[in-house]
XYZ file of C-alpha atoms in Angstrom:
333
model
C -26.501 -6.330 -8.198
C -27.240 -3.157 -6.740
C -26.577 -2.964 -2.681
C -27.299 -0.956 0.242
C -23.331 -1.453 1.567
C -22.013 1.695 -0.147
C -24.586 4.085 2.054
C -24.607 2.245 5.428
C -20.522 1.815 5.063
C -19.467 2.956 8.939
C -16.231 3.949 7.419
C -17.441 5.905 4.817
C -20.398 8.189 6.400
C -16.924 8.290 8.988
C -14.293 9.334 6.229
C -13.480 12.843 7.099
C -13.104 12.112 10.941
C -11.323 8.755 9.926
C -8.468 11.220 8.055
C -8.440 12.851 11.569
C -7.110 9.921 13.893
C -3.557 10.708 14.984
C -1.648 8.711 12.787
C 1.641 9.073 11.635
C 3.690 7.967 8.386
C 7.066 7.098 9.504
C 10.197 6.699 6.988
C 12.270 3.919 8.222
C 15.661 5.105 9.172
C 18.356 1.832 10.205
C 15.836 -0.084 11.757
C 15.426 -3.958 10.653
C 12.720 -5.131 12.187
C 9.263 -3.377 13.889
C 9.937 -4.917 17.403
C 13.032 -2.770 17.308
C 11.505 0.397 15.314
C 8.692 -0.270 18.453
C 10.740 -0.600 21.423
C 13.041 2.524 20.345
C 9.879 4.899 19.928
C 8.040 3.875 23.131
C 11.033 3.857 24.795
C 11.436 7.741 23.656
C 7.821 8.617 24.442
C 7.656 6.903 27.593
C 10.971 7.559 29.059
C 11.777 3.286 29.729
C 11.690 0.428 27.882
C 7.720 -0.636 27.369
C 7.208 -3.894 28.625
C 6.975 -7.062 25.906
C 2.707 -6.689 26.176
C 3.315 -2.919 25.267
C 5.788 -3.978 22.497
C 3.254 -6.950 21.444
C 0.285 -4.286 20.793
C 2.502 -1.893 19.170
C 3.856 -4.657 16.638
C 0.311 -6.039 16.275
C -1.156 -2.641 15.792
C 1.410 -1.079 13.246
C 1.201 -4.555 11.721
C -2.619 -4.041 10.528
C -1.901 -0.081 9.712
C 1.052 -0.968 7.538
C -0.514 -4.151 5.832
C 2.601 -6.552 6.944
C 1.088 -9.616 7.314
C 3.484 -11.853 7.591
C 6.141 -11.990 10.518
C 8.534 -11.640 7.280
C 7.765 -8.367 6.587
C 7.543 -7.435 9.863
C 11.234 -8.316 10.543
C 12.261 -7.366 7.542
C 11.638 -3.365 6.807
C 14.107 -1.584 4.854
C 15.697 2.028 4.869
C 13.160 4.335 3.423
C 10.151 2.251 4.124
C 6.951 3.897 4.761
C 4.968 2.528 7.881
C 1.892 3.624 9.414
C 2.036 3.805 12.969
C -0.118 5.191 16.238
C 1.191 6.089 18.950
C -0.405 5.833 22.766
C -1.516 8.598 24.019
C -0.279 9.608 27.308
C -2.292 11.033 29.979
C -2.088 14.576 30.084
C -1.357 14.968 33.882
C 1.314 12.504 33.720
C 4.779 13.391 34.403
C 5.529 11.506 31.358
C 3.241 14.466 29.464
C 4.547 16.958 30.900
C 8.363 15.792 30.018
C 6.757 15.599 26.172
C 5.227 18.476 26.236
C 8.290 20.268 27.457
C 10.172 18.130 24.524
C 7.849 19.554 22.140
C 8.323 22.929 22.839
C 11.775 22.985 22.891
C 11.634 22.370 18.913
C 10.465 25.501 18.029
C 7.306 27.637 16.178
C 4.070 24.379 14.805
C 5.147 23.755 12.067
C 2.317 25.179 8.954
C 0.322 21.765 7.797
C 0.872 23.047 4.320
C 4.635 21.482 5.457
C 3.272 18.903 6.911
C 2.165 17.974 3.681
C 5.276 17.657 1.728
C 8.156 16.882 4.144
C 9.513 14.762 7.246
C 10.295 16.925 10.110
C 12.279 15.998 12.986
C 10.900 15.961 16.313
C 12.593 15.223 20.044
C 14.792 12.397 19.615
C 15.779 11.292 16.146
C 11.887 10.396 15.117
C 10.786 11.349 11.827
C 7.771 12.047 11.181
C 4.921 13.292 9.408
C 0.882 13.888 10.786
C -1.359 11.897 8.680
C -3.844 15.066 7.527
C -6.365 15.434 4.541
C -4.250 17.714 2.710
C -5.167 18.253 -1.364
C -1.908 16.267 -2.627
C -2.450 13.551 0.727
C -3.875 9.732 0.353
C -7.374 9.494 -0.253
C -8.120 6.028 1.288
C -7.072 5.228 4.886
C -4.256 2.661 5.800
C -6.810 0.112 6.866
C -9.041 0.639 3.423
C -5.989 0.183 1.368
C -5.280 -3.191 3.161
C -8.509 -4.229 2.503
C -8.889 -3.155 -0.792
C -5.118 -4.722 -1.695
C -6.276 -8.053 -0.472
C -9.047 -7.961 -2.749
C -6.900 -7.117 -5.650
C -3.788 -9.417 -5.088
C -6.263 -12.063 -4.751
C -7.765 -11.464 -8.466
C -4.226 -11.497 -9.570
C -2.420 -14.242 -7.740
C -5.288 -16.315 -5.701
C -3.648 -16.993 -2.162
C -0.168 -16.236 -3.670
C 2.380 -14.331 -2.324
C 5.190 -12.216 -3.340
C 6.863 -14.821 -4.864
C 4.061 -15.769 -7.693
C 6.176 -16.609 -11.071
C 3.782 -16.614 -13.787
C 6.428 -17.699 -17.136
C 3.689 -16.691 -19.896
C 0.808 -13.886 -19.221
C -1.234 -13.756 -21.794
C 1.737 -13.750 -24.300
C 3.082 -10.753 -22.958
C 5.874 -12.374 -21.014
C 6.599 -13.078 -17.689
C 4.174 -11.795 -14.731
C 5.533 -11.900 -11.276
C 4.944 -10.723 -7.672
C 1.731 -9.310 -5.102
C -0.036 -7.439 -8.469
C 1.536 -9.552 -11.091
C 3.885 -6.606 -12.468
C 4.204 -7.810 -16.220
C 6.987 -7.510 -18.225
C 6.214 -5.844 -21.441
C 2.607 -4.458 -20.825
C 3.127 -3.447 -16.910
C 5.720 -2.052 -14.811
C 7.938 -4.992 -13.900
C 10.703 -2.525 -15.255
C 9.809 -0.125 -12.374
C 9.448 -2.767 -9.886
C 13.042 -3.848 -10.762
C 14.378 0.127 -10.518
C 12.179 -0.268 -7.180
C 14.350 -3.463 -5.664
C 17.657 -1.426 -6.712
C 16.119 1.313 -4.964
C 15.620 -0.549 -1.595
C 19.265 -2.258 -1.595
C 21.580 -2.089 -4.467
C 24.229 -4.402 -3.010
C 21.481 -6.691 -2.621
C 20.226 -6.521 -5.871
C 23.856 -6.975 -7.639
C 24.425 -9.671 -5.217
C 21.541 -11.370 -7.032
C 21.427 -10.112 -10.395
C 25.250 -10.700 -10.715
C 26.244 -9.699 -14.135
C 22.574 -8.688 -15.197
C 22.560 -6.345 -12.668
C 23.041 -3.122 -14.756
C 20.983 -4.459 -17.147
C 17.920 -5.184 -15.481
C 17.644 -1.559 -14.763
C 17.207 -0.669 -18.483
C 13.385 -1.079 -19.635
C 14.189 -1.912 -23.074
C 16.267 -4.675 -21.909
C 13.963 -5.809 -19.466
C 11.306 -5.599 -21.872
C 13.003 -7.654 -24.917
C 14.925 -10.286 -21.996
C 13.898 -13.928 -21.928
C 13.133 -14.616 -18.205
C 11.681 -18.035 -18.679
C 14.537 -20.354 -18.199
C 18.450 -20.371 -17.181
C 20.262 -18.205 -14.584
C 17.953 -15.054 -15.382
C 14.905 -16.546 -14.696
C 16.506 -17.833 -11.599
C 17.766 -14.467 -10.715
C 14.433 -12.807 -11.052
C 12.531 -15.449 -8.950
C 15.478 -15.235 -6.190
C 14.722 -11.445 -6.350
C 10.559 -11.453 -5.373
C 11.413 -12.992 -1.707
C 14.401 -11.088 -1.459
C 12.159 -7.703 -1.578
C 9.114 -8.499 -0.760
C 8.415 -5.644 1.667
C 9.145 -3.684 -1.528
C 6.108 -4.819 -3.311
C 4.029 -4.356 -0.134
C 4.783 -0.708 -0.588
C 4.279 -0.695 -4.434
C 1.127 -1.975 -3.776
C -0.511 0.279 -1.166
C 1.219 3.075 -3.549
C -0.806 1.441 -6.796
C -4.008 1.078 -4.847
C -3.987 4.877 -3.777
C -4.089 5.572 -7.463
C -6.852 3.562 -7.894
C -8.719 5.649 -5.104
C -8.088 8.872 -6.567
C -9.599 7.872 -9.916
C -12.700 6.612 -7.711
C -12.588 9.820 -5.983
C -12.221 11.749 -8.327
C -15.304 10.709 -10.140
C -17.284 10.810 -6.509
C -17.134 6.311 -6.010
C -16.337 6.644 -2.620
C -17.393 3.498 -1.008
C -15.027 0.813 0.045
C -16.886 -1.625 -3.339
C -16.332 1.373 -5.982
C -12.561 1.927 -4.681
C -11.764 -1.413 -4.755
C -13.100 -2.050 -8.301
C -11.182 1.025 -9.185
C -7.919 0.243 -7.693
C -8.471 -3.470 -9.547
C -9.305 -2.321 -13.124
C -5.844 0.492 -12.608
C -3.793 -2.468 -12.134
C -5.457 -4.565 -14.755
C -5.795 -2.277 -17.178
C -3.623 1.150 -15.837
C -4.957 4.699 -14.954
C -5.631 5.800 -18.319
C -7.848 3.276 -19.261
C -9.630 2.907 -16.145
C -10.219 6.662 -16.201
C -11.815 6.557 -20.085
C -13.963 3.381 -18.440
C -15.305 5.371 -15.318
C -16.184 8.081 -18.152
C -18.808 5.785 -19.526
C -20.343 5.578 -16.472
C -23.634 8.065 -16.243
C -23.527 10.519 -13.754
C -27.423 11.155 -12.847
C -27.191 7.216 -11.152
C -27.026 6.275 -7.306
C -23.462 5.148 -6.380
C -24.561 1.798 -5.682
C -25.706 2.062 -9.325
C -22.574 3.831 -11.007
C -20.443 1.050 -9.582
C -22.696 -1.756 -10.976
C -22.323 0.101 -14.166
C -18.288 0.331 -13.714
C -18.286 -2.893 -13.148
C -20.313 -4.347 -16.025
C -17.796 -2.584 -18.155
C -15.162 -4.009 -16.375
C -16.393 -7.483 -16.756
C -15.148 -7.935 -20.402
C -12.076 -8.363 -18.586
C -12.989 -10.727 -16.388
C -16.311 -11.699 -14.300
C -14.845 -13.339 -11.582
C -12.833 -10.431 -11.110
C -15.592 -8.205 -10.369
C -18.032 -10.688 -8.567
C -14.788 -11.577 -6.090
C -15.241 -7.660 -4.868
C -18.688 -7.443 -4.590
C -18.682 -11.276 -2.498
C -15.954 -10.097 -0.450
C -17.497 -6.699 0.059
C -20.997 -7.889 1.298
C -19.379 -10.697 3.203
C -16.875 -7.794 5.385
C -20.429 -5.618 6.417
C -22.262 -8.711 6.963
C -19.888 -8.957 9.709
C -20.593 -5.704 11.340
């Protein structure tokens, strides 16, 4: 099972200059949609409102970052929403620049990247944001590497679901639901509930009704019977309702799955995914005492075929999904 894909990866013998590119995380503010979070911020960089190509590419482009597939998420961000997005660079002899440049100086001392690292700032206009940098305490995997490896993973748990997957009965540990199939009372459907509240708590009373205040207790979400009658009605209503919530959840989830890779040197895109999979089958602890089992004086290629043999008492096709998938993407190249 051993492959060459891991050392020839582009994106990997790339990583450091990858962590480079001049993105940007930006926290939603009132925005609804990304055609108008788009037309605001090239409209503020460029001095006039971009034209609908311009505003096309930008949607398309932040799209792909930001792992919003659907034209669902995409008009439907929320408040506190984390997007990746890249700006176009302007021409530095341009009098559009030099207006920017101008802006930029007007804000004061560069700010130190060490608070770069840990808070928003505000720049011209009413933009914030935050440079996308390598810092100890920043993501690991890239925005695009996290969309790929997230496909790979909602796929083991849901197929060609979506965010609305109701499973009634995992396993005998209740009801499974959603992207990742948060469980009820062996995963972290009790966080992805706090999460929803989170986003939009008029929302989520709206739906919840009377079971509102009680869905944010684990216990009670724990012990709660959401397999038939106006709760499990309630919950299902809930899964459209915040989807771009789960999206986020998700690309949060799979960066925990590249630190344990990382941290255990299973860089390549095939040993991240199979780490970001086995944390949301089996959660960080376990995954961690599994990639401790794994020999250290192997190849990579080698130390992930060993991972993953350990991870197939938990399911083969799980495992032989990522390494299809994987060959298939390079084969592409």
């Amino acid at each position: 099972m051993t492959s060459p894909y891991e050392h020839a990866d582009p994106a990997h013998a790339k990583h450091s200059d990858s962590r480079q590119v001049v993105l940007q995380e930006y926290v939603v503010q009132d925005e609804k949609s990304l055609s108008d979070l788009g037309r605001r911020l090239l409209a503020e960089q460029q001095h006039r409102k971009p034209t609908p190509h311009e505003l096309n590419v930008w949607v398309h482009k932040t799209s792909a970052l930001s792992g919003l597939k659907s034209k669902e998420q995409q008009d439907g961000i929320y408040r506190g929403e984390h997007l990746w997005i890249e700006m176009p660079q302007l021409a530095s002899g341009s009098a559009v620049a030099k207006r920017e440049s101008a802006a930029v100086k007007k804000v004061g001392a560069p700010v130190a990247a060490s608070e770069i690292a840990t808070a928003p700032r505000k720049t011209a206009g009413t933009v914030y944001i935050k440079e996308h940098r390598q810092l100890p305490n920043g993501p690991v995997c890239s925005a695009p590497e996290v969309a790929q490896i997230a496909s790979w993973v909602t796929h083991n748990e849901v197929g060609k679901g979506s965010p609305t997957v109701f499973n009634p009965n995992d396993h005998g540990h209740g009801v499974s639901v959603g992207l990742m199939q948060w469980n009820q009372r062996k995963g972290m459907l009790p966080d992805l509930l706090k999460r929803f509240h989170e986003s939009d708590p008029r929302k989520f009373d709206a739906i919840f009704g009377n079971n509102a205040k009680n869905a944010l207790s684990d216990k009670w979400v724990r012990e709660a019977d959401f397999t038939s009658g106006p709760l499990r009605d309630e919950l299902v209503a809930s899964l459209p309702a915040f989807a771009a919530v789960q999206y986020k959840m998700r690309e949060e989830q799979i960066q925990v799955g590249c630190n344990e890779a990382y941290e255990h040197n299973l860089t390549a895109l095939r040993g991240t995914g199979v780490a970001a999979d086995l944390v949301n089958h089996l959660g960080p602890h376990k995954t961690e005492k599994l990639i401790h089992r794994v020999p250290v004086n192997l190849t990579e290629s080698a130390r992930i075929d060993y991972l993953e043999r350990l991870g197939e008492q938990f399911g083969v096709v799980r495992m032989t999904w990522i390494d299809a998938n994987d060959k298939q993407l390079w084969s592409k190249k």
